[in-house]
Short mmCIF file of C-alpha atoms and ligand atoms in Angstrom, two decimals:
data_model
loop_
_atom_site.label_atom_id
_atom_site.label_comp_id
_atom_site.label_asym_id
_atom_site.label_seq_id
_atom_site.Cartn_x
_atom_site.Cartn_y
_atom_site.Cartn_z
CA UNK L 594 15.23 45.88 17.90
CA UNK L 595 16.33 45.02 21.61
CA UNK L 596 19.57 45.79 23.07
CA UNK L 597 20.56 44.53 26.04
CA UNK L 598 22.83 46.80 28.66
CA UNK L 599 25.97 45.45 28.79
CA UNK L 600 25.61 43.56 31.55
CA UNK L 601 22.43 43.93 32.00
CA UNK L 602 18.94 42.92 31.44
CA UNK L 603 17.23 43.89 27.82
CA UNK L 604 15.61 47.41 27.27
CA UNK L 605 12.91 46.45 25.51
CA UNK L 606 11.58 49.23 22.47
CA UNK L 607 10.16 52.27 22.34
CA UNK L 608 6.56 51.58 23.21
CA UNK L 609 4.20 51.68 20.89
CA UNK L 610 0.40 52.22 19.97
CA UNK L 611 0.05 48.15 19.37
CA UNK L 612 -1.93 46.37 21.24
CA UNK L 613 -1.53 43.69 23.10
CA UNK L 614 -2.42 41.06 20.66
CA UNK L 615 -0.58 42.41 17.87
CA UNK L 616 2.49 43.22 19.58
CA UNK L 617 2.52 39.81 21.44
CA UNK L 618 3.98 39.10 17.60
CA UNK L 619 5.56 41.56 16.29
CA UNK L 620 7.67 43.27 20.20
CA UNK L 621 11.16 42.91 20.42
CA UNK L 622 11.70 40.10 17.77
CA UNK L 623 15.24 41.64 16.55
CA UNK L 624 15.21 42.16 12.52
CA UNK L 625 18.80 41.68 10.03
CA UNK L 626 19.74 38.75 11.44
CA UNK L 627 22.22 36.00 9.12
CA UNK L 628 20.54 34.02 6.62
CA UNK L 629 17.38 37.01 7.21
CA UNK L 630 14.86 34.60 8.62
CA UNK L 631 11.66 35.82 9.65
CA UNK L 632 11.72 34.33 12.73
CA UNK L 633 14.55 33.94 15.39
CA UNK L 634 17.37 32.11 15.95
CA UNK L 635 17.87 29.83 18.96
CA UNK L 636 21.92 30.36 19.65
CA UNK L 637 22.78 27.48 21.17
CA UNK L 638 26.89 29.42 21.89
CA UNK L 639 28.33 29.47 25.49
CA UNK L 640 30.05 32.71 24.40
CA UNK L 641 30.85 35.14 21.82
CA UNK L 642 33.99 35.57 20.19
CA UNK L 643 35.96 39.14 19.24
CA UNK L 644 37.97 39.78 16.59
CA UNK L 645 39.75 41.96 19.07
CA UNK L 646 40.33 43.17 22.17
CA UNK L 647 39.98 46.36 22.52
CA UNK L 648 35.95 45.01 21.03
CA UNK L 649 35.63 42.66 23.31
CA UNK L 650 36.46 45.41 26.75
CA UNK L 651 34.50 47.30 24.63
CA UNK L 652 30.89 44.83 24.32
CA UNK L 653 32.90 43.04 28.26
CA UNK L 654 32.24 46.93 29.84
CA UNK L 655 28.77 47.85 28.05
CA UNK L 656 29.75 50.34 25.90
CA UNK L 657 28.93 48.91 23.59
CA UNK L 658 26.18 46.09 22.40
CA UNK L 659 27.51 42.28 22.49
CA UNK L 660 27.34 40.03 24.53
CA UNK L 661 30.06 37.78 26.05
CA UNK L 662 28.80 34.85 27.49
CA UNK L 663 25.37 32.80 27.95
CA UNK L 664 24.89 32.42 32.09
CA UNK L 665 24.85 36.99 31.45
CA UNK L 666 22.96 37.30 28.35
CA UNK L 667 22.00 35.35 24.93
CA UNK L 668 20.29 36.50 22.02
CA UNK L 669 17.23 34.33 21.89
CA UNK L 670 16.55 35.44 25.85
CA UNK L 671 16.72 38.62 24.82
CA UNK L 672 14.45 38.87 22.86
CA UNK L 673 12.16 36.63 24.78
CA UNK L 674 12.66 39.58 27.89
CA UNK L 675 11.77 42.14 25.18
CA UNK L 676 8.97 40.88 24.39
CA UNK L 677 7.82 40.60 27.69
CA UNK L 678 8.56 43.77 28.46
CA UNK L 679 7.30 45.50 25.77
CA UNK L 680 2.96 43.12 27.63
CA UNK L 681 3.98 44.58 30.75
CA UNK L 682 4.51 48.37 29.23
CA UNK L 683 8.70 48.23 31.37
CA UNK L 684 11.17 49.51 30.77
CA UNK L 685 13.53 46.70 30.97
CA UNK L 686 12.94 42.71 31.52
CA UNK L 687 15.07 40.26 32.53
CA UNK L 688 15.03 35.71 32.34
CA UNK L 689 15.39 32.81 35.16
CA UNK L 690 15.17 29.59 34.03
CA UNK L 691 11.95 29.23 35.72
CA UNK L 692 9.16 30.95 37.55
CA UNK L 693 10.17 29.87 41.12
CA UNK L 694 14.19 31.36 40.51
CA UNK L 695 12.58 34.24 39.33
CA UNK L 696 11.64 35.63 42.24
CA UNK L 697 13.63 33.32 44.64
CA UNK L 698 16.72 36.41 42.64
CA UNK L 699 14.91 39.25 42.99
CA UNK L 700 13.84 38.54 47.02
CA UNK L 701 17.21 38.82 47.51
CA UNK L 702 18.89 40.78 45.26
CA UNK L 703 16.52 43.85 47.03
CA UNK L 704 15.95 42.19 50.69
CA UNK L 705 19.71 42.52 53.43
CA UNK L 706 19.30 41.39 56.62
CA UNK L 707 16.93 43.66 58.96
CA UNK L 708 15.06 44.75 56.62
CA UNK L 709 11.47 43.95 56.22
CA UNK L 710 8.73 41.97 53.35
CA UNK L 711 4.71 42.36 53.89
CA UNK L 712 2.65 39.91 52.23
CA UNK L 713 -0.37 38.04 51.64
CA UNK L 714 -1.38 34.39 53.44
CA UNK L 715 -1.75 33.42 50.10
CA UNK L 716 0.77 33.32 47.70
CA UNK L 717 1.86 30.26 45.54
CA UNK L 718 3.92 27.97 48.09
CA UNK L 719 7.09 27.59 46.69
CA UNK L 720 6.93 31.50 47.17
CA UNK L 721 5.17 30.23 51.12
CA UNK L 722 8.41 28.63 52.36
CA UNK L 723 10.20 31.62 50.21
CA UNK L 724 8.41 34.01 53.07
CA UNK L 725 8.68 30.78 55.78
CA UNK L 726 11.70 29.95 56.33
CA UNK L 727 14.26 30.61 53.72
CA UNK L 728 14.38 33.98 54.05
CA UNK L 729 13.20 34.50 58.30
CA UNK L 730 16.48 32.58 58.11
CA UNK L 731 18.29 35.41 57.00
CA UNK L 732 17.49 37.97 58.73
CA UNK L 733 14.75 39.67 56.93
CA UNK L 734 11.45 40.16 58.71
CA UNK L 735 7.99 38.40 57.07
CA UNK L 736 5.01 40.20 57.75
CA UNK L 737 2.46 38.80 56.08
CA UNK L 738 -1.05 39.60 56.28
CA UNK L 739 -4.37 38.95 55.99
CA UNK L 740 -4.84 38.34 51.88
CA UNK L 741 -7.97 40.61 51.18
CA UNK L 742 -7.66 42.76 53.63
CA UNK L 743 -6.85 46.17 52.20
CA UNK L 744 -6.19 47.72 55.84
CA UNK L 745 -4.11 45.41 57.80
CA UNK L 746 -1.30 46.03 54.49
CA UNK L 747 -2.75 49.96 55.35
CA UNK L 748 -1.43 49.70 58.50
CA UNK L 749 1.25 47.42 58.36
CA UNK L 750 3.06 49.76 55.49
CA UNK L 751 2.16 52.78 56.43
CA UNK L 752 5.69 51.94 59.22
CA UNK L 753 7.90 51.78 56.74
CA UNK L 754 8.64 48.64 54.78
CA UNK L 755 11.37 47.18 52.53
CA UNK L 756 9.29 45.72 49.89
CA UNK L 757 5.59 44.83 49.16
CA UNK L 758 4.80 42.09 47.84
CA UNK L 759 1.82 40.47 46.23
CA UNK L 760 0.54 38.16 43.53
CA UNK L 761 -3.61 38.23 42.21
CA UNK L 762 -5.89 36.53 41.75
CA UNK L 763 -3.95 34.24 44.08
CA UNK L 764 -2.67 29.66 43.46
CA UNK L 765 -5.45 28.26 44.13
CA UNK L 766 -8.67 29.71 45.63
CA UNK L 767 -8.81 32.15 43.66
CA UNK L 768 -8.01 36.21 45.99
CA UNK L 769 -7.70 39.33 44.90
CA UNK L 770 -6.06 41.91 46.02
CA UNK L 771 -6.35 45.74 45.01
CA UNK L 772 -4.16 46.34 43.45
CA UNK L 773 -3.70 50.15 43.54
CA UNK L 774 -4.44 51.09 46.06
CA UNK L 775 -1.74 48.43 48.14
CA UNK L 776 1.25 50.20 45.17
CA UNK L 777 0.38 53.54 46.83
CA UNK L 778 0.24 52.62 50.62
CA UNK L 779 3.55 50.45 49.43
CA UNK L 780 4.71 53.44 47.42
CA UNK L 781 3.51 55.78 50.43
CA UNK L 782 5.21 53.80 52.81
CA UNK L 783 8.77 54.30 51.10
CA UNK L 784 8.34 50.43 50.01
CA UNK L 785 9.35 48.53 46.52
CA UNK L 786 5.97 47.10 45.52
CA UNK L 787 6.25 43.48 43.08
CA UNK L 788 3.52 42.03 41.65
CA UNK L 789 3.75 37.97 40.83
CA UNK L 790 1.42 38.71 37.26
CA UNK L 791 1.41 34.71 36.45
CA UNK L 792 -2.13 33.90 36.52
CA UNK L 793 -3.61 37.31 35.26
CA UNK L 794 -1.24 37.26 31.88
CA UNK L 795 -0.54 41.33 30.67
CA UNK L 796 -3.43 39.92 28.59
CA UNK L 797 -5.68 40.86 31.71
CA UNK L 798 -3.84 42.55 34.25
CA UNK L 799 -0.47 45.60 33.47
CA UNK L 800 0.54 45.95 37.75
CA UNK L 801 2.92 48.38 36.23
CA UNK L 802 0.34 50.66 35.03
CA UNK L 803 -1.63 50.27 38.26
CA UNK L 804 1.62 51.73 40.59
CA UNK L 805 3.63 48.13 40.90
CA UNK L 806 7.28 48.97 40.52
CA UNK L 807 8.11 44.73 38.96
CA UNK L 808 5.66 42.04 37.64
CA UNK L 809 6.43 38.64 37.60
CA UNK L 810 5.23 35.94 35.45
CA UNK L 811 6.11 31.74 35.80
CA UNK L 812 6.48 32.28 31.72
CA UNK L 813 6.07 27.92 32.33
CA UNK L 814 2.28 28.97 32.37
CA UNK L 815 0.48 30.93 30.48
CA UNK L 816 3.68 32.96 28.45
CA UNK L 817 4.20 29.98 27.08
CA UNK L 818 1.66 28.16 27.57
CA UNK L 819 2.25 25.41 26.25
CA UNK L 820 3.62 22.82 28.93
CA UNK L 821 6.64 22.13 27.59
CA UNK L 822 9.22 25.13 28.78
CA UNK L 823 10.06 26.43 32.15
CA UNK L 824 10.64 29.60 32.07
CA UNK L 825 10.57 32.51 34.86
CA UNK L 826 11.06 36.09 34.19
CA UNK L 827 11.48 40.58 35.89
CA UNK L 828 10.03 43.66 34.40
CA UNK L 829 9.56 46.98 35.71
CA UNK L 830 12.07 49.47 36.18
CA UNK L 831 15.11 48.93 34.98
CA UNK L 832 17.57 49.71 37.23
CA UNK L 833 15.62 47.31 39.47
CA UNK L 834 15.90 44.83 37.06
CA UNK L 835 19.42 45.85 36.52
CA UNK L 836 20.22 44.82 40.33
CA UNK L 837 18.20 41.64 39.64
CA UNK L 838 19.79 40.23 36.58
CA UNK L 839 23.03 40.98 38.48
CA UNK L 840 22.55 38.32 40.91
CA UNK L 841 20.87 35.94 38.61
CA UNK L 842 24.05 36.21 37.07
CA UNK L 843 26.21 35.43 39.79
CA UNK L 844 23.30 32.69 41.56
CA UNK L 845 23.63 31.42 37.66
CA UNK L 846 19.49 30.68 37.36
CA UNK L 847 20.04 31.39 33.88
CA UNK L 848 17.82 30.82 31.03
CA UNK L 849 17.80 28.51 28.91
CA UNK L 850 18.18 29.24 24.87
CA UNK L 851 15.98 26.64 24.00
CA UNK L 852 13.02 27.36 26.47
CA UNK L 853 13.94 31.03 25.78
CA UNK L 854 12.69 30.07 21.80
CA UNK L 855 9.56 27.75 23.30
CA UNK L 856 8.59 31.16 25.58
CA UNK L 857 8.62 33.41 22.49
CA UNK L 858 6.99 31.49 20.08
CA UNK L 859 4.37 30.59 22.80
CA UNK L 860 3.87 34.49 23.43
CA UNK L 861 2.92 34.72 20.08
CA UNK L 862 -0.95 33.37 20.45
CA UNK L 863 -1.21 34.92 24.11
CA UNK L 864 -4.09 37.47 23.14
CA UNK L 865 -6.02 34.86 22.05
CA UNK L 866 -5.02 32.18 23.75
CA UNK L 867 -5.97 33.61 27.00
CA UNK L 868 -9.42 35.96 25.78
CA UNK L 869 -10.32 32.04 25.11
CA UNK L 870 -9.62 30.43 28.35
CA UNK L 871 -11.39 33.94 30.61
CA UNK L 872 -14.57 32.80 28.12
CA UNK L 873 -13.74 29.87 28.61
CA UNK L 874 -13.73 29.96 32.21
CA UNK L 875 -16.54 32.15 32.71
CA UNK L 876 -18.89 30.17 31.18
CA UNK L 877 -17.85 27.32 33.35
CA UNK L 878 -17.37 28.57 36.78
CA UNK L 879 -21.56 29.55 35.94
CA UNK L 880 -21.84 26.04 35.62
CA UNK L 881 -20.54 25.25 38.02
CA UNK L 882 -22.14 27.37 40.88
CA UNK L 883 -25.08 26.18 39.61
CA UNK L 884 -24.34 22.47 39.78
CA UNK L 885 -25.98 20.17 43.15
CA UNK L 886 -22.98 18.60 43.75
CA UNK L 887 -20.73 21.69 43.99
CA UNK L 888 -20.32 23.60 47.34
CA UNK L 889 -18.26 26.41 46.16
CA UNK L 890 -16.73 27.83 42.94
CA UNK L 891 -13.72 30.15 43.34
CA UNK L 892 -13.89 32.09 39.75
CA UNK L 893 -13.40 36.65 39.88
CA UNK L 894 -15.09 36.83 37.48
CA UNK L 895 -18.80 35.30 39.58
CA UNK L 896 -21.01 39.41 40.67
CA UNK L 897 -20.76 36.13 44.13
CA UNK L 898 -16.71 37.04 44.42
CA UNK L 899 -16.65 39.23 47.23
CA UNK L 900 -14.10 40.68 45.43
CA UNK L 901 -15.78 41.19 41.93
CA UNK L 902 -15.90 44.40 41.94
CA UNK L 903 -11.88 45.55 42.22
CA UNK L 904 -11.53 42.29 39.90
CA UNK L 905 -13.47 44.88 36.70
CA UNK L 906 -11.56 47.82 37.99
CA UNK L 907 -8.00 46.30 37.42
CA UNK L 908 -8.68 43.48 35.37
CA UNK L 909 -9.20 43.53 31.35
CA UNK L 910 -10.85 39.21 31.65
CA UNK L 911 -10.69 37.27 34.43
CA UNK L 912 -8.12 34.68 33.49
CA UNK L 913 -7.98 30.59 32.97
CA UNK L 914 -7.89 29.50 36.38
CA UNK L 915 -10.79 28.74 38.52
CA UNK L 916 -11.48 26.50 41.69
CA UNK L 917 -14.33 24.84 43.07
CA UNK L 918 -14.84 22.48 45.91
CA UNK L 919 -17.74 20.16 45.71
CA UNK L 920 -19.46 18.18 47.79
CA UNK L 921 -17.87 14.51 48.99
CA UNK L 922 -15.26 16.27 50.83
CA UNK L 923 -11.65 14.25 49.35
CA UNK L 924 -13.82 10.63 47.71
CA UNK L 925 -15.48 13.68 45.91
CA UNK L 926 -12.49 14.96 45.05
CA UNK L 927 -10.73 11.41 43.82
CA UNK L 928 -14.74 10.15 41.69
CA UNK L 929 -14.43 13.60 40.35
CA UNK L 930 -10.84 14.36 38.95
CA UNK L 931 -10.54 9.92 37.95
CA UNK L 932 -13.59 10.71 35.14
CA UNK L 933 -12.52 13.74 33.84
CA UNK L 934 -11.73 11.98 30.41
CA UNK L 935 -10.37 15.82 29.08
CA UNK L 936 -8.30 16.65 31.36
CA UNK L 937 -4.73 16.34 32.55
CA UNK L 938 -3.55 15.36 36.45
CA UNK L 939 -1.11 17.34 36.57
CA UNK L 940 0.72 20.12 38.42
CA UNK L 941 0.27 22.56 35.96
CA UNK L 942 -1.76 25.59 34.79
CA UNK L 943 -2.18 28.32 31.27
CA UNK L 944 -1.76 25.27 29.49
CA UNK L 945 -3.52 24.82 25.98
CA UNK L 946 -4.70 22.05 27.44
CA UNK L 947 -7.70 22.05 30.80
CA UNK L 948 -5.31 20.42 33.70
CA UNK L 949 -6.44 19.39 36.92
CA UNK L 950 -5.26 18.87 40.73
CA UNK L 951 -5.99 20.01 43.92
CA UNK L 952 -3.76 21.97 46.96
CA UNK L 953 -1.76 19.08 47.95
CA UNK L 954 -0.87 18.07 44.74
CA UNK L 955 0.20 20.81 43.22
CA UNK L 956 0.57 24.87 43.73
CA UNK L 957 0.83 23.14 47.73
CA UNK L 958 2.66 20.23 46.85
CA UNK L 959 6.04 21.88 49.38
CA UNK L 960 3.78 22.77 51.97
CA UNK L 961 2.46 20.69 55.19
CA UNK L 962 -1.48 20.41 55.08
CA UNK L 963 -0.64 21.83 59.10
CA UNK L 964 0.81 24.86 56.73
CA UNK L 965 -2.20 24.48 53.92
CA UNK L 966 -4.75 24.77 56.85
CA UNK L 967 -2.92 28.11 58.40
CA UNK L 968 -2.33 29.36 54.92
CA UNK L 969 -6.65 28.37 54.32
CA UNK L 970 -6.58 26.69 51.62
CA UNK L 971 -9.65 24.17 51.59
CA UNK L 972 -7.60 20.37 51.32
CA UNK L 973 -11.36 18.97 48.64
CA UNK L 974 -10.25 21.47 46.05
CA UNK L 975 -10.32 21.15 42.47
CA UNK L 976 -7.99 23.57 41.25
CA UNK L 977 -9.08 23.96 37.14
CA UNK L 978 -6.93 25.61 34.43
CA UNK L 979 -8.66 25.80 31.15
CA UNK L 980 -7.38 25.41 28.09
CA UNK L 981 -8.99 26.23 24.38
CA UNK L 982 -10.95 23.48 24.42
CA UNK L 983 -14.54 24.07 22.48
CA UNK L 984 -16.02 25.15 26.34
CA UNK L 985 -19.52 23.17 25.82
CA UNK L 986 -16.92 19.61 26.01
CA UNK L 987 -15.29 21.24 29.08
CA UNK L 988 -19.21 21.84 30.89
CA UNK L 989 -20.29 18.06 29.39
CA UNK L 990 -16.91 16.77 30.87
CA UNK L 991 -17.13 18.07 33.34
CA UNK L 992 -21.76 16.85 33.36
CA UNK L 993 -20.09 13.39 33.48
CA UNK L 994 -17.57 13.61 35.73
CA UNK L 995 -19.48 15.47 39.35
CA UNK L 996 -22.89 13.04 38.14
CA UNK L 997 -19.99 9.80 39.37
CA UNK L 998 -20.27 11.97 43.17
CA UNK L 999 -22.97 10.50 43.48
CA UNK L 1000 -22.77 7.21 41.68
CA UNK L 1001 -19.44 6.28 44.19
CA UNK L 1002 -21.59 7.19 47.96
CA UNK L 1003 -24.23 4.52 45.74
CA UNK L 1004 -21.10 2.09 44.59
CA UNK L 1005 -19.46 2.10 48.49
CA UNK L 1006 -23.59 1.98 50.24
CA UNK L 1007 -24.70 -1.29 47.97
CA UNK L 1008 -20.56 -2.69 49.99
CA UNK L 1009 -21.33 -2.26 52.71
CA UNK L 1010 -24.98 -4.34 52.13
CA UNK L 1011 -24.09 -6.65 51.19
C1 PLP B 969 3.77 28.43 38.95
C2 PLP B 969 3.76 29.39 39.41
C3 PLP B 969 5.24 29.89 39.74
C4 PLP B 969 6.45 28.70 39.73
O1 PLP B 969 6.78 29.25 39.25
P1 PLP B 969 7.59 26.83 38.36
O2 PLP B 969 7.83 28.15 36.60
O3 PLP B 969 7.15 26.67 38.95
O4 PLP B 969 9.01 27.48 39.13
C5 PLP B 969 5.49 30.95 41.13
N1 PLP B 969 4.00 31.91 40.75
C6 PLP B 969 2.73 31.04 40.46
C7 PLP B 969 1.89 32.37 41.14
C8 PLP B 969 2.89 30.57 39.82
O5 PLP B 969 1.90 29.56 39.84
#
């Protein structure tokens, strides 16, 4: 049964030997609610009433289990946190209104002016903005390393830094960072190691088992999986989770109980969805790499990916997102996107439906064209988040959409000749 630490984050139930598909269904779900519902009730209550002052004080000071105010803790939200903690093999977890709120709360609660944070050049666009603008403004030194240059991280980490922040595979170019190697280098240098595990999910990758102290998710993506709820979560060492929790409790970006319920419901099928999406993405990546209209495919599951061996060592599947560059530059991208029948053109990923976009409209919409160029993100890139549809249907859809690149050129040529 999930319990809360008086004021703090949620403590996961004792680890079991259950597999991830089992844990996704059962873990973190307390029983014994009034009326014995089998599903987690959505508790739409701002506060929790006590019969007497003594009991209220006990709950408020953490010497008895109990909720006080829903900006701090809420029973539905606690169940969501406990499920994520169990899936990541974490001591504790706490949640936020969005993934960005979770990333911000983590960085601001663990860093102070004068501290140094090391990260990679490729991080999610919103995270990049924190590193490029917000943290430096607060007097925190930020060092961004070439994403796949392990030796460069090791050099910087050996000097001693406060926090190492990693994301793998990256959004949208699917670069892979060696988690075990860099977590060790971070710890040896005294750094806290934080990993954004949104793309891989705990089904494919467990950063805590590879040496990280904290793992973060945009639960909006694969954890929820249905593109109908925003959320963020931080799991790992309980003393660190407590610090993130205390920051979020005061700054107030708390997860709404209705969103927590939708995320919990989505997570029950996480293992099924991600297995399907990973298998389909590999099939689609192979199809695209053989297609004449495709210049490059970025997917860690392909043997030609520069870090395929690292991906094989730390991932049990390669995830549901890939990206590819097409012939014809921006016109080629526009031609393909406008012809796809089985995909939303939308700024999201990890959903049951296939979703496509380009970095300028999705992951890096917050960045200027110059910032995208300096981050090494090609403009003529299509990010393709594979849904749970039949892979053969998705491949047929891509085939007809890619044929549009040539067709468009022929039409343009005819127009010029006219
Ligand atoms: C979407 C995303 C985020 C931000 O999450 P929100 O829930 O949109 O705030 C952070 N990291 C990665 C890798 C993402 O894809």
